[in-house]
PDB file of C-alpha atoms in Angstrom:
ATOM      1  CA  UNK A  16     -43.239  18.552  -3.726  1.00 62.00           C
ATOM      2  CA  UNK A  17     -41.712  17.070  -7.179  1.00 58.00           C
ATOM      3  CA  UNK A  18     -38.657  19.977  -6.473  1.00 54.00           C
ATOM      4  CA  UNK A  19     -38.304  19.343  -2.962  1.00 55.00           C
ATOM      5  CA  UNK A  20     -38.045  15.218  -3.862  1.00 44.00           C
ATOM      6  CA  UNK A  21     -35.511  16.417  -7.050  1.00 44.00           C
ATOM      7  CA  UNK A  22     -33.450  18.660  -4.721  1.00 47.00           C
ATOM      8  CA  UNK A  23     -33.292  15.926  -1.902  1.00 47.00           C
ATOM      9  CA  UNK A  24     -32.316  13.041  -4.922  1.00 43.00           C
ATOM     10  CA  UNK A  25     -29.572  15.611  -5.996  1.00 47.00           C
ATOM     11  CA  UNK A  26     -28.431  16.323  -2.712  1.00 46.00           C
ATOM     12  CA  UNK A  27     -28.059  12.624  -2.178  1.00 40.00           C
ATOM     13  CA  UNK A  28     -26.599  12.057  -5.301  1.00 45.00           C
ATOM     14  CA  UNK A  29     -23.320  14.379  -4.178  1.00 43.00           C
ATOM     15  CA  UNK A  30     -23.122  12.712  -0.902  1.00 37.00           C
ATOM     16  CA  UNK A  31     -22.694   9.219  -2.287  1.00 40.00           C
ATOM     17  CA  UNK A  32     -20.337  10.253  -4.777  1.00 37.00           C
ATOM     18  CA  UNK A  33     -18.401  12.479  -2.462  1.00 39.00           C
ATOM     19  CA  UNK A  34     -18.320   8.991  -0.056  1.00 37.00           C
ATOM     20  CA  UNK A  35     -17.091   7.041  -2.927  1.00 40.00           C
ATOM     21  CA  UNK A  36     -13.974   9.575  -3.804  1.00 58.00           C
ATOM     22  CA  UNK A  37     -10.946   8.417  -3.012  1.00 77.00           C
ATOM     23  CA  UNK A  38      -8.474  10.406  -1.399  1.00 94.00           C
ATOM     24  CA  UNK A  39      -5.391  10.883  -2.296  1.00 94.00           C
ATOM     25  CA  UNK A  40      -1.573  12.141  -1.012  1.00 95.00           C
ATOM     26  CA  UNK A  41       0.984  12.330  -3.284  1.00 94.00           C
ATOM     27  CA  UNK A  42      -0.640  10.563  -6.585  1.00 95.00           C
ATOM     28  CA  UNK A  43      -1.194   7.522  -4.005  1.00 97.00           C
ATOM     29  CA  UNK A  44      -4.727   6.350  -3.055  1.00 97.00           C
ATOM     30  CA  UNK A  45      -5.276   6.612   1.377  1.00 97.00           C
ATOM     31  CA  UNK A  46      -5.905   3.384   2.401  1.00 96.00           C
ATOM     32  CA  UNK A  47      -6.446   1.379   5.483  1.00 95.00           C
ATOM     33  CA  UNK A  48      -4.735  -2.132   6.475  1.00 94.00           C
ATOM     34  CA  UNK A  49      -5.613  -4.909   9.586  1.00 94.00           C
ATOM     35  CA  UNK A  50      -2.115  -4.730  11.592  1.00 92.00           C
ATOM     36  CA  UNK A  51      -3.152  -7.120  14.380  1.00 92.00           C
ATOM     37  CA  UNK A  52      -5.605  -9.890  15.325  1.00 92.00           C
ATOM     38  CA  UNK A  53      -8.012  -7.384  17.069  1.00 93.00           C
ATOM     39  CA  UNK A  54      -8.921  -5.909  13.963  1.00 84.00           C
ATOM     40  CA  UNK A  55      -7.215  -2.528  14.745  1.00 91.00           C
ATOM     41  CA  UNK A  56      -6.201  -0.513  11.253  1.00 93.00           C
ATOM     42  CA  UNK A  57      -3.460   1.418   9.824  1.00 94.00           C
ATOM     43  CA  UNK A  58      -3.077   3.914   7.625  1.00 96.00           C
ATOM     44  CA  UNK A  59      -1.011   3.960   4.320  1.00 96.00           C
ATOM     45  CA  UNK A  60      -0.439   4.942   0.798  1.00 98.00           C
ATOM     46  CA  UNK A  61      -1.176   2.235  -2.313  1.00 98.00           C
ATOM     47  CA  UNK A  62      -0.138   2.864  -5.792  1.00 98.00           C
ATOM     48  CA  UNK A  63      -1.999   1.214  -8.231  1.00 98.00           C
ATOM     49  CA  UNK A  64      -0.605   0.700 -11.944  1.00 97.00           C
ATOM     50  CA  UNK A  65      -2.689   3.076 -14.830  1.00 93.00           C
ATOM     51  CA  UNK A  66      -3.819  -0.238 -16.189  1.00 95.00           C
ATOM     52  CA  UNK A  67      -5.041  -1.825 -12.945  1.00 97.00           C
ATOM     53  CA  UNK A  68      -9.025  -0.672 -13.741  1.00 95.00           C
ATOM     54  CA  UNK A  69      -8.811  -1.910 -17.502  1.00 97.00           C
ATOM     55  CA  UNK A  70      -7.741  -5.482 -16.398  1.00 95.00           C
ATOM     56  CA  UNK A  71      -9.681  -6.540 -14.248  1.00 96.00           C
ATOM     57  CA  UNK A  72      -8.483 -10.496 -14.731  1.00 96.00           C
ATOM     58  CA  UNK A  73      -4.751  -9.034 -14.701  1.00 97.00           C
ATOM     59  CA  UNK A  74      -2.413 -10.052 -11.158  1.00 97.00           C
ATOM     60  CA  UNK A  75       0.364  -7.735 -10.550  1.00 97.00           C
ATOM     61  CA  UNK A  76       3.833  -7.741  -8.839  1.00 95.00           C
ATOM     62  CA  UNK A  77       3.293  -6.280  -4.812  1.00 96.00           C
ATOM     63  CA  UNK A  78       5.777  -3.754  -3.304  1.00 96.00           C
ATOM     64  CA  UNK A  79       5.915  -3.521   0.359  1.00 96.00           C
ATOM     65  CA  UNK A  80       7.385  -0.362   1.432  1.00 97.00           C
ATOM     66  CA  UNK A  81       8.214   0.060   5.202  1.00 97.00           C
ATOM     67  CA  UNK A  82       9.314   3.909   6.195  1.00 96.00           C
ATOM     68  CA  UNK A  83      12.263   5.152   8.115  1.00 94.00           C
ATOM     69  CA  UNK A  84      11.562   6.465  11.598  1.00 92.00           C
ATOM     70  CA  UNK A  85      10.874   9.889  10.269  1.00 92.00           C
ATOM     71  CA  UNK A  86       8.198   9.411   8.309  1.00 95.00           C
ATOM     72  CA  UNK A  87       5.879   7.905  10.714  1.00 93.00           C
ATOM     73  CA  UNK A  88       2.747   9.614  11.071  1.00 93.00           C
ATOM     74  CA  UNK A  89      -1.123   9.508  12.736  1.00 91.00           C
ATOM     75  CA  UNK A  90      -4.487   9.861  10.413  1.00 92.00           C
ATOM     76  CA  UNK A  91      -4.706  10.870   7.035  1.00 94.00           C
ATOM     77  CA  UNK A  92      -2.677  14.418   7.770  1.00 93.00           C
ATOM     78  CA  UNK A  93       0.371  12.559   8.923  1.00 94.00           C
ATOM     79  CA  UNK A  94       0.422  10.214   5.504  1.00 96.00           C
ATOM     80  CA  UNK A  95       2.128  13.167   3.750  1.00 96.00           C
ATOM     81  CA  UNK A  96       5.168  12.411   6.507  1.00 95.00           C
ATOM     82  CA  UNK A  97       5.568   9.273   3.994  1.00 95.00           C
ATOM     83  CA  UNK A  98       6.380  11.777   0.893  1.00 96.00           C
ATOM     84  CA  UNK A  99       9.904  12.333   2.473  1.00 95.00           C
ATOM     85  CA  UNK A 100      11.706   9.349   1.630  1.00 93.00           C
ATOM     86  CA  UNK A 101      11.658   6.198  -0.426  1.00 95.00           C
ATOM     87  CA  UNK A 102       9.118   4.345  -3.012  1.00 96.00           C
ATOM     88  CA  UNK A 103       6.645   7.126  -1.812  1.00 97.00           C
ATOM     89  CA  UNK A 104       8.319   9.929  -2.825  1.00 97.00           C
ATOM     90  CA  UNK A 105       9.174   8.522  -5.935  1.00 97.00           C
ATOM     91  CA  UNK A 106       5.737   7.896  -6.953  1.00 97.00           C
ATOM     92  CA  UNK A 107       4.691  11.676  -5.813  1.00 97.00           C
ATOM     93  CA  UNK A 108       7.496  12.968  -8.011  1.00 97.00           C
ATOM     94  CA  UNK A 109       5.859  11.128 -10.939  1.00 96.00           C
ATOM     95  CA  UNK A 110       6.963   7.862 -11.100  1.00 96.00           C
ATOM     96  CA  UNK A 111       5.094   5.317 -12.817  1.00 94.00           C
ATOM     97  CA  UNK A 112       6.493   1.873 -10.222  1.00 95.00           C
ATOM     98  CA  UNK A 113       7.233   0.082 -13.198  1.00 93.00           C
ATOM     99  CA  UNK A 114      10.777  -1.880 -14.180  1.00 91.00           C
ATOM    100  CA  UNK A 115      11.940  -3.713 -17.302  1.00 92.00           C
ATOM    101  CA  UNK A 116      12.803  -7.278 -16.608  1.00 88.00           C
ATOM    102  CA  UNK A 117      16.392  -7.863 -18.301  1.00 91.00           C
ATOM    103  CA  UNK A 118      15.809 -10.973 -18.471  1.00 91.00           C
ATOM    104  CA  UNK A 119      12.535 -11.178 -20.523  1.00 93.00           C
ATOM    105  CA  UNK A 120      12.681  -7.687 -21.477  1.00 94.00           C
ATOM    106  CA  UNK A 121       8.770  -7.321 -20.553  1.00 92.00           C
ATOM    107  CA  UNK A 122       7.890  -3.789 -18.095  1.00 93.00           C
ATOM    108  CA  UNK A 123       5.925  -5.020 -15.118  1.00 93.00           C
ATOM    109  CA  UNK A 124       3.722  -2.528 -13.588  1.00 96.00           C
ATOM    110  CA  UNK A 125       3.627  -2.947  -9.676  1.00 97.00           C
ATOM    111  CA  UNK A 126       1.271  -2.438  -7.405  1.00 98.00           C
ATOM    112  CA  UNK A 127       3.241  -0.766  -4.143  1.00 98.00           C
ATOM    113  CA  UNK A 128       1.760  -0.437  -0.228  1.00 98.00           C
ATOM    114  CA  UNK A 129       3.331   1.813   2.087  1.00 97.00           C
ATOM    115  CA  UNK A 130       1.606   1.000   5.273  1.00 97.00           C
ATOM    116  CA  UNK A 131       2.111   4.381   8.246  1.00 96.00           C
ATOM    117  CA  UNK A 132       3.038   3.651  11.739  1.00 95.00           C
ATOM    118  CA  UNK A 133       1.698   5.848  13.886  1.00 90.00           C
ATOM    119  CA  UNK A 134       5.164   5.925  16.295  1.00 83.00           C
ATOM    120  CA  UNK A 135       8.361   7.261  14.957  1.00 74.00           C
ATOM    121  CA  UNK A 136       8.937   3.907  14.245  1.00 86.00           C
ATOM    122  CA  UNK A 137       8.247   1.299  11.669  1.00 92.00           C
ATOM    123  CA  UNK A 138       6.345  -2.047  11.098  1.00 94.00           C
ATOM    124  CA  UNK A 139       7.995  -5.164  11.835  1.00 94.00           C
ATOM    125  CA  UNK A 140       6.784  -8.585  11.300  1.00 95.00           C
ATOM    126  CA  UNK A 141       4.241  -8.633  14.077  1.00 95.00           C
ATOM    127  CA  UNK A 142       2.420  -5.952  12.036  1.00 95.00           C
ATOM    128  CA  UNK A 143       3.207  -7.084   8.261  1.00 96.00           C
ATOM    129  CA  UNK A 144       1.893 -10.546   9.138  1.00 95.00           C
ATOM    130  CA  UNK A 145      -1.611  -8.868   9.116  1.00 95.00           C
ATOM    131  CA  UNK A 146      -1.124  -6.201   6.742  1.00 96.00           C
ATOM    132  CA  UNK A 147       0.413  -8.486   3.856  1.00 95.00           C
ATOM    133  CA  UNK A 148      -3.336 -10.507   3.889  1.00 94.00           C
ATOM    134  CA  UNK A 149      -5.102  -7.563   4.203  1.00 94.00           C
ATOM    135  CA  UNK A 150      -3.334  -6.166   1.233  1.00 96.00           C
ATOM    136  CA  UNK A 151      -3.736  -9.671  -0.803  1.00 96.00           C
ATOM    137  CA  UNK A 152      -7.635  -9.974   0.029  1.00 95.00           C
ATOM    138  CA  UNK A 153      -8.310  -6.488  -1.441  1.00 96.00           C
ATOM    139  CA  UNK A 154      -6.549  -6.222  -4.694  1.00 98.00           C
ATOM    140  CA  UNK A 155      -4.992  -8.395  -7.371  1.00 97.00           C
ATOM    141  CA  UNK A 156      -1.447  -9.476  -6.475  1.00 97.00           C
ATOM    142  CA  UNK A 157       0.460 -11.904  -8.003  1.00 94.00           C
ATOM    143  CA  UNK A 158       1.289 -13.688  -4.936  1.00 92.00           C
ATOM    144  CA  UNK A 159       4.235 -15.176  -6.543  1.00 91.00           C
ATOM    145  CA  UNK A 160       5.612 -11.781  -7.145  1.00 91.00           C
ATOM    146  CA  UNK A 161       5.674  -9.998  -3.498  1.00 94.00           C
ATOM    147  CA  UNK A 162       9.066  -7.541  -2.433  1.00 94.00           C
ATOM    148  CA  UNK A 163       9.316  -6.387   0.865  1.00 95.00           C
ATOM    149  CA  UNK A 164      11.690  -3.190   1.185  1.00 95.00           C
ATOM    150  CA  UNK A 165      12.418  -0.673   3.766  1.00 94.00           C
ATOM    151  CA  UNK A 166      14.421   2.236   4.414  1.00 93.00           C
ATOM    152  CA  UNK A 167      16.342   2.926   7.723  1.00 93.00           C
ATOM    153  CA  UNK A 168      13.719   1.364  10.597  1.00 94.00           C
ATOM    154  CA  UNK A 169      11.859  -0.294   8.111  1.00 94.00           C
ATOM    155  CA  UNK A 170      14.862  -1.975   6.343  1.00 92.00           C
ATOM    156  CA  UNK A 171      14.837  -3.688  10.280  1.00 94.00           C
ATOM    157  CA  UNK A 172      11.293  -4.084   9.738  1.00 94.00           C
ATOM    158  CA  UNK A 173      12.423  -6.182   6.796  1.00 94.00           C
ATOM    159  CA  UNK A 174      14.818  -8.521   8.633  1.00 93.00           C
ATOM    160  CA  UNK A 175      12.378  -9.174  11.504  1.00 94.00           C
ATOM    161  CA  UNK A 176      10.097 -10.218   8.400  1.00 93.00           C
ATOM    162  CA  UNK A 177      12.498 -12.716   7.244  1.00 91.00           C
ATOM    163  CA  UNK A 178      14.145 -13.668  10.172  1.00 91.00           C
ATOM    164  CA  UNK A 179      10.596 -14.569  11.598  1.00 91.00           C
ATOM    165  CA  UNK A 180      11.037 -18.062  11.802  1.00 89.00           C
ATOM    166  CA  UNK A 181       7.268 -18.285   9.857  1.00 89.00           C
ATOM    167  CA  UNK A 182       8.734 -20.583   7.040  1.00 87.00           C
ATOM    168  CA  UNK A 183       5.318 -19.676   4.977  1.00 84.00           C
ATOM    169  CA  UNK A 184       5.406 -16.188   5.377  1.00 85.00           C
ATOM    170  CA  UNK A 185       9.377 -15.991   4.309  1.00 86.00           C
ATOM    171  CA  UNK A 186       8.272 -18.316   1.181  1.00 83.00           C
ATOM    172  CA  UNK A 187       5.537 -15.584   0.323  1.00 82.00           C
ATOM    173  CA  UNK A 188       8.096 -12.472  -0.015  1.00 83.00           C
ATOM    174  CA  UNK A 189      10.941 -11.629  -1.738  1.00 75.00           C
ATOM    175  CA  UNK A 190      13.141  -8.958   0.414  1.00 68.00           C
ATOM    176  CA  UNK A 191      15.469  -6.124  -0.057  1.00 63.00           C
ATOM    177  CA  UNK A 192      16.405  -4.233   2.815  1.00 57.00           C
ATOM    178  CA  UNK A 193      17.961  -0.609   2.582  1.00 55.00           C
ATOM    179  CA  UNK A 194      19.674   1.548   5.075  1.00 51.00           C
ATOM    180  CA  UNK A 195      20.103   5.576   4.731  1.00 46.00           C
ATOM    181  CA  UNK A 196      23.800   6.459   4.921  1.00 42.00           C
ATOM    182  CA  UNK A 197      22.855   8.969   7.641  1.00 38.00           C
TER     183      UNK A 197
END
C-alpha cells in the first residue's frame, strides 16, 4: 500500500512538472496570444531577457516582431517557420535582444514577441490590437518602451498599426517597418 501511494505521488510528481515545462523553438519560449474579441489564440515565440526571473520588480523594453509571408505557420510544429527570417532568427542564432543606448550608454535587455499567423500572411492591426494587451497583461513591459517591427507582410502589418486611426494605440508603440529587397 505505502509503495503503491509512493509510486502514484512520484508518478504525479513527473506529470506536473512535465505540465509546467516550457517549450521551446529556437531558444524562444511557445507561447499563446488573444488575437480577437472572441477569445480565439495564436501562436508565437517570446524572448525573455536572462535577467527577467531575478527581477521580478524590473519593466523591460517590448519588441513586436511581425513575420514575412513565408514564415507563417499552424500549431507549435509550424513556429519553427518563424526561425527563417528576422528578430527570430537572430535570437536562435544566439543573440542576446539587447542594444546599447548611445545616448545614455546603458544596454537594455528587451523582451521580444513574435506572434504566428496561421495564413501565409501576417498580423495587421485588427490582430495586434488584441495581442499587444495580451502580451502587456502577462509579463513586465515597460509600456513606455514598446517597438513594433516587421519584415516584408508584416512591415504592412506595421503601417496598418499606425495608420489605424486608434490615436491611443499609435501613442502606445514606437514603429519601424522593414521590407526584404526580394
Amino acid at each position: 500500500m505505502k509503495r503503491n501511494l509512493l509510486l502514484f505521488l512520484a508518478a504525479l510528481s513527473c506529470l506536473q512538472l512535465s505540465l509546467s515545462a516550457q517549450t521551446t523553438v529556437g531558444n524562444q519560449n511557445v507561447d499563446r496570444f488573444p488575437m480577437d474579441q472572441w477569445s480565439d489564440s495564436t501562436y508565437g515565440l517570446t524572448w525573455l531577457p536572462a535577467s527577467y526571473a531575478s527581477n521580478p520588480g524590473k519593466r523591460y523594453p517590448l519588441i513586436v516582431f511581425l513575420h514575412g509571408s513565408g514564415e507563417g505557420g499552424s500549431g507549435i510544429a509550424g513556429l519553427s517557420n518563424l526561425l527563417n527570417q528576422g528578430i527570430p532568427k537572430m535570437i536562435a542564432n544566439g543573440w542576446q535582444a539587447k542594444a546599447v543606448n548611445p545616448r545614455d550608454g546603458q544596454t537594455y535587455e528587451f523582451i521580444v514577441v513574435s506572434p504566428q499567423h496561421s495564413s501565409g500572411w501576417s498580423y495587421n492591426y485588427d490582430q495586434v490590437k488584441y495581442i499587444l494587451p495580451g502580451v502587456l497583461s502577462k509579463y513586465r513591459v515597460d509600456s513606455s518602451r514598446i517597438y513594433i517591427t516587421g519584415l516584408s507582410a508584416g512591415g504592412d502589418g506595421v503601417y496598418t498599426c499606425i495608420g489605424s486611426g486608434d490615436t491611443s494605440f499609435v501613442k502606445l508603440i514606437s514603429a519601424a517597418a522593414t521590407f526584404s529587397a526580394s
